[in-house]
C-alpha atoms as one frame of an Amber mdcrd trajectory, in Angstrom:
protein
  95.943 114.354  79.209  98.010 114.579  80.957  99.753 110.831  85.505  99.882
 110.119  88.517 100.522 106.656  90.899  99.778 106.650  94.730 102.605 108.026
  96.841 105.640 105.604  97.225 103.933 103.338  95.228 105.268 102.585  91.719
 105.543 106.937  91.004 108.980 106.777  90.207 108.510 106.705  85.963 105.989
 108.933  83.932 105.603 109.399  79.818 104.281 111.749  77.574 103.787 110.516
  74.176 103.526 112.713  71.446 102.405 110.998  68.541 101.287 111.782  64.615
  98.961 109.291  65.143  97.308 110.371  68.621  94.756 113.055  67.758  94.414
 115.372  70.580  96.098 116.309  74.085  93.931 115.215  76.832  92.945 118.537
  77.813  90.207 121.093  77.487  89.432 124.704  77.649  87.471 125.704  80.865
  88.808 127.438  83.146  88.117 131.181  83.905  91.211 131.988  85.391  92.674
 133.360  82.251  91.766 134.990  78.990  91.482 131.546  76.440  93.300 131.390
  73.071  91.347 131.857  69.734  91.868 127.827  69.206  90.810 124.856  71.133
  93.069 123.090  67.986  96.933 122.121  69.072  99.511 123.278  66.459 100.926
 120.181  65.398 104.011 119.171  67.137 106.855 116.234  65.723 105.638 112.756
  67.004 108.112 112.512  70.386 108.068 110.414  73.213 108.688 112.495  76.310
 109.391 110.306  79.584 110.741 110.632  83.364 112.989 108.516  85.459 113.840
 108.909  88.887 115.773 105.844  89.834 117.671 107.460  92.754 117.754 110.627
  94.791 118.433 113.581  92.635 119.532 111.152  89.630 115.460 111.683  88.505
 116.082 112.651  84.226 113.299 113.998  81.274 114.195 111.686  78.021 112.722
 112.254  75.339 112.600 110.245  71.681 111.685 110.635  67.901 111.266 113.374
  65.222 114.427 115.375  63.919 116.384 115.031  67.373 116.268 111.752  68.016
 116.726 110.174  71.615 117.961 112.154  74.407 118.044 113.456  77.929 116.358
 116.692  78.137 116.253 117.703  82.250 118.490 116.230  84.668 119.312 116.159
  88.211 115.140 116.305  89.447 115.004 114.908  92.746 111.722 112.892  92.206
 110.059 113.572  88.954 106.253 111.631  89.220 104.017 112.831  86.511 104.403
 114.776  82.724 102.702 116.430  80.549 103.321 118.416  77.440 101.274 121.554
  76.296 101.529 122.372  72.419  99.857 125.605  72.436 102.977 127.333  74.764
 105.645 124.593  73.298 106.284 123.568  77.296 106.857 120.313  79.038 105.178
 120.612  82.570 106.202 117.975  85.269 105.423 117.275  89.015 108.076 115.799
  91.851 106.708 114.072  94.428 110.084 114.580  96.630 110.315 118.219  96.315
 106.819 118.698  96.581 106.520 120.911  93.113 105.191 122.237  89.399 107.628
 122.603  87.033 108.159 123.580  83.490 110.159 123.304  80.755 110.699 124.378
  77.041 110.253 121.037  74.618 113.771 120.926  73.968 114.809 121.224  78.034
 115.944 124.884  78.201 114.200 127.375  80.521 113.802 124.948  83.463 111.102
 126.585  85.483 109.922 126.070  89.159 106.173 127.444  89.161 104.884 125.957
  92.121 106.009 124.963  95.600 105.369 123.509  98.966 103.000 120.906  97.687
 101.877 118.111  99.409 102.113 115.697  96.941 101.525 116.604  93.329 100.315
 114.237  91.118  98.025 113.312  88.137  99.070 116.743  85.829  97.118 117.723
  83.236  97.492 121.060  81.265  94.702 122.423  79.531  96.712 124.436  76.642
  94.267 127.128  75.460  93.023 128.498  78.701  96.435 128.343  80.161  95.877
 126.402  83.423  96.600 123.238  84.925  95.281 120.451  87.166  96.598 117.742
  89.568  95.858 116.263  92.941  97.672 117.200  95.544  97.532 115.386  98.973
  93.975 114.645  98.887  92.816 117.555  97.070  92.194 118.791  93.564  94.044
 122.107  92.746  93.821 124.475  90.059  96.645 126.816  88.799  97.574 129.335
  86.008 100.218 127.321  83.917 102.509 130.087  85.785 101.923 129.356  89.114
 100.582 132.962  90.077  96.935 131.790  90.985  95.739 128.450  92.057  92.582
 127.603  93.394  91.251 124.021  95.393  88.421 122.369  93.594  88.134 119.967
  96.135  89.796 117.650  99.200  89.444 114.358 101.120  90.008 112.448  97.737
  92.741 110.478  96.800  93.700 111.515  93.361  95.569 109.371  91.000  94.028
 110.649  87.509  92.187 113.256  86.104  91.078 114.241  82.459  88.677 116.824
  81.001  85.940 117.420  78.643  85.849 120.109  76.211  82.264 119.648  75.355
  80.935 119.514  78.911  82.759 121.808  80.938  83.976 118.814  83.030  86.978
 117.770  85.008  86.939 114.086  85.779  89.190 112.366  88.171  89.947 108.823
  89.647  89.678 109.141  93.621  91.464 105.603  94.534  90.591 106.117  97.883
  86.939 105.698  97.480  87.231 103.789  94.414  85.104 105.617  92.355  84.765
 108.459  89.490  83.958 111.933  89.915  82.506 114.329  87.787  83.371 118.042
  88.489  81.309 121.034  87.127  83.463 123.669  86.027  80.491 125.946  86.117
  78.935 125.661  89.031  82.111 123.822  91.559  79.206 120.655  92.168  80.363
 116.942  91.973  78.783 113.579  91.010  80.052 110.029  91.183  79.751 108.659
  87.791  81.421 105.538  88.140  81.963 103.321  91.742  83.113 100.175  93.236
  86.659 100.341  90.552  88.921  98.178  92.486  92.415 100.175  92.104  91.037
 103.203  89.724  94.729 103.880  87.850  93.985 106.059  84.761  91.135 108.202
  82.655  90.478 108.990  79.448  87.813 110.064  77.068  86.568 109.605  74.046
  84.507 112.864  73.507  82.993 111.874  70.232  81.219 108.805  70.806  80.673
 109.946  74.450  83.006 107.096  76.115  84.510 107.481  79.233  87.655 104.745
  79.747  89.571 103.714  83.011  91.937 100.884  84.375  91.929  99.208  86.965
  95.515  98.109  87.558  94.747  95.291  90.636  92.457  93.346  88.117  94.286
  94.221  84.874  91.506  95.615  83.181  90.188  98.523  81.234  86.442  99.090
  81.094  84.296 101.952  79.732  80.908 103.569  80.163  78.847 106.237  78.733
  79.986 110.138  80.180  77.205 109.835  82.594  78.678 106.149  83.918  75.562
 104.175  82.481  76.341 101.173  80.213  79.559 100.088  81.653  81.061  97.527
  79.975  85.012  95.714  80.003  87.434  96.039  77.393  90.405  94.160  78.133
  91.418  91.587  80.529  94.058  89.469  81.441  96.360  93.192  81.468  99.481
  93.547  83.502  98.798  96.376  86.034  97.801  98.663  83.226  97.872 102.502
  84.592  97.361 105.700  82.720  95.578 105.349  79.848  94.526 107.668  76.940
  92.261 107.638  73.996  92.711 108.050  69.657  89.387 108.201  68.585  90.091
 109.246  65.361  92.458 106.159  64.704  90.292 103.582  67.082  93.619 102.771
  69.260  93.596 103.042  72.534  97.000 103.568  74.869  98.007 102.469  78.560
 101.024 102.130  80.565 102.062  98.456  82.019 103.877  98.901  85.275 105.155
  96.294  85.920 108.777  95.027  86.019 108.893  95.359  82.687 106.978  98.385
  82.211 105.638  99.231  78.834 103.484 101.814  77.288 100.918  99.436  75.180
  98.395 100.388  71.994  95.438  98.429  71.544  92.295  98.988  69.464  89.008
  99.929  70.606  87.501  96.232  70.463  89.700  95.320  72.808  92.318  93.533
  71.172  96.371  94.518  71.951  98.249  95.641  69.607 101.650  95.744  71.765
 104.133  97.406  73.088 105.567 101.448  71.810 107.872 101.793  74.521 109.595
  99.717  77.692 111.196 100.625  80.714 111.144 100.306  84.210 108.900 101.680
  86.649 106.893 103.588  83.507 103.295 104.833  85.438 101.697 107.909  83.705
 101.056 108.807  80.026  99.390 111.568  78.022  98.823 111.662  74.366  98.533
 114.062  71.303
C-alpha cells in the first residue's frame, strides 16, 4: 500500500519499505481497466527501504537503502515529491509531487524517470495495484483511477479529502481515509457505490488491512493512536496509545507486526506487534509521512 499528508501540512517526506519480513504490497487486483496478470503473488524483491525528501524547492531526492546496493540516492532534483510506492510485478517505483501537480515513475534502481500524469490538483495517498496495472490516489478532493501509464484515468469520486487509501483483494474494495469528514469509506469496485465504515476518527492519517483475520487498521495522528475494527467497521477497538503523530500505517499479518510512520520532529518509521506493544524504530528522519510495505 501504498501515502499521503494534507496539503502543506507535514507532505514533504514519504517511504516505501520493502522488507523480507513484510508479506505483501498493500494492493489488490480489481480494476477493469486492463487485462490482469496470471498472479495476484509479488515476485520477491531484496528487502529495501525506498524514501523521499523534499527539503527545498527542486532539492526534493528518492533514497533508497539495503540489499546488494546499499544506501543511496536514486532520483534527484523533484520539485516536491509527497507520496511513494513501489510495484514488484513491473519492478517500478511510482511517486506523486504535490508542487508539480504529477504521477511519476521510475525503474527500482532510478533509471527511466517517467512523467505519466499531469496537471493534477494535488496528488496524494498512491497506491499501485501491481497485477491489474493501475493506480489510485486522491487528488484535490477526489479519488482518481489510472492505468499505471497514465493513458486512462477515471474519478471514483469527489468532495472528500483524501489522505489514505488501501484495497482489498478479497472484496473488491478500495478503502480510503476522507480527513475532511473524519470518517472511512468503503468503495465498491463493482458497482461505483460507497459506505462509511468507520466515523467520528479525529485526524484519520493512514489505512491498512489485515485481509486474513478481516481487520481493518487506521491512525489517528492528533490523538496518537491506532485502532482497528472488523472490514465492515463493527467491533472497533484501540491498539496503541500514547503514539507520536503516527501516520501511514501498514499491516504483516503473517509475522503479527504492525508498521507506522512518526512525524514528528524526529520522524521515524516504527514496528510494533499486533497486541499493541512497540517494538521501535526501522528508520528516522525528518518530516517522514507515508509508508507502504511488502
Amino acid at each position: 500500500a501504498a501515502s499521503a499528508r494534507r496539503p502543506g501540512r507535514r507532505c514533504r517526506r514519504a517511504l516505501f519499505l520493502a522488507e523480507a519480513a513484510v508479506a505483501q504490497l498493500l494492493v489488490a487486483p480489481i480494476s477493469a481497466l486492463v487485462t490482469p496478470t496470471t498472479t495476484t503473488t509479488p515476485p520477491a524483491l531484496a528487502p529495501r527501504v525506498y524514501w523521499t525528501a523534499a527539503e527545498e524547492e527542486h532539492a526534493g531526492h528518492i533514497y533508497a537503502m539495503g540489499g546488494a546496493e546499499g544506501q543511496g540516492v536514486l532520483v534527484s532534483g523533484l520539485r516536491h515529491p509527497s507520496s511513494i510506492a513501489v510495484d514488484p510485478w513491473s519492478s517500478k517505483i511510482f511517486w506523486t509531487d504535490s508542487r508539480d501537480q504529477t504521477v511519476s515513475k521510475a525503474n527500482l534502481d532510478g533509471s527511466g524517470v517517467e512523467v505519466i500524469l499531469t496537471n493534477l490538483q494535488n496528488p496524494l495517498g498512491l497506491t499501485v495495484d501491481g497485477p491489474r496495472g493501475t493506480m489510485y490516489f486522491g487528488d484535490g478532493g477526489r479519488v482518481v483511477r489510472s492505468d499505471v501509464n497514465g493513458k486512462s484515468t477515471q474519478e471514483l469520486g469527489s468532495g472528500f479529502m483524501i489522505v489514505a487509501t488501501v484495497i482489498s483483494w478479497t472484496e473488491r474494495r478500495l478503502y480510503w481515509c476522507d480527513s475532511m469528514a473524519a470518517k472511512i469509506v468503503r468503495y465498491n469496485l463493482d458497482d461505483g457505490s460507497t459506505e462509511d465504515v468507520v466515523t467520528n476518527i479525529l485526524d484519520p492519517s493512514g489505512l491498512a488491512l489485515d485481509l486474513g483475520r478481516g481487520k481493518l487498521y487506521w491512525s489517528s495522528s492528533l490523538i496518537g493512536a491506532i485502532h482497528r475494527s472488523n472490514l465492515d467497521g463493527t467491533k472497533r477497538e484501540l491498539v496503541f496509545s500514547g503514539l507520536t503523530s503516527p501516520g501511514e500505517i501498514a499491516v504483516n499479518a503473517e509475522h503479527g507486526r504492525i508498521y507506522w510512520t512518526r512525524v514528528a520532529r524526529r520522524a521515524a518509521v516504527m514496528a510494533g506487534d499486533l497486541n499493541g506493544t512497540v517494538i521501535g524504530e526501522l528508520v528516522t528522519g525528518t518530516r517522514i509521512s507515508g509508508a507502504a510495505f511488502l
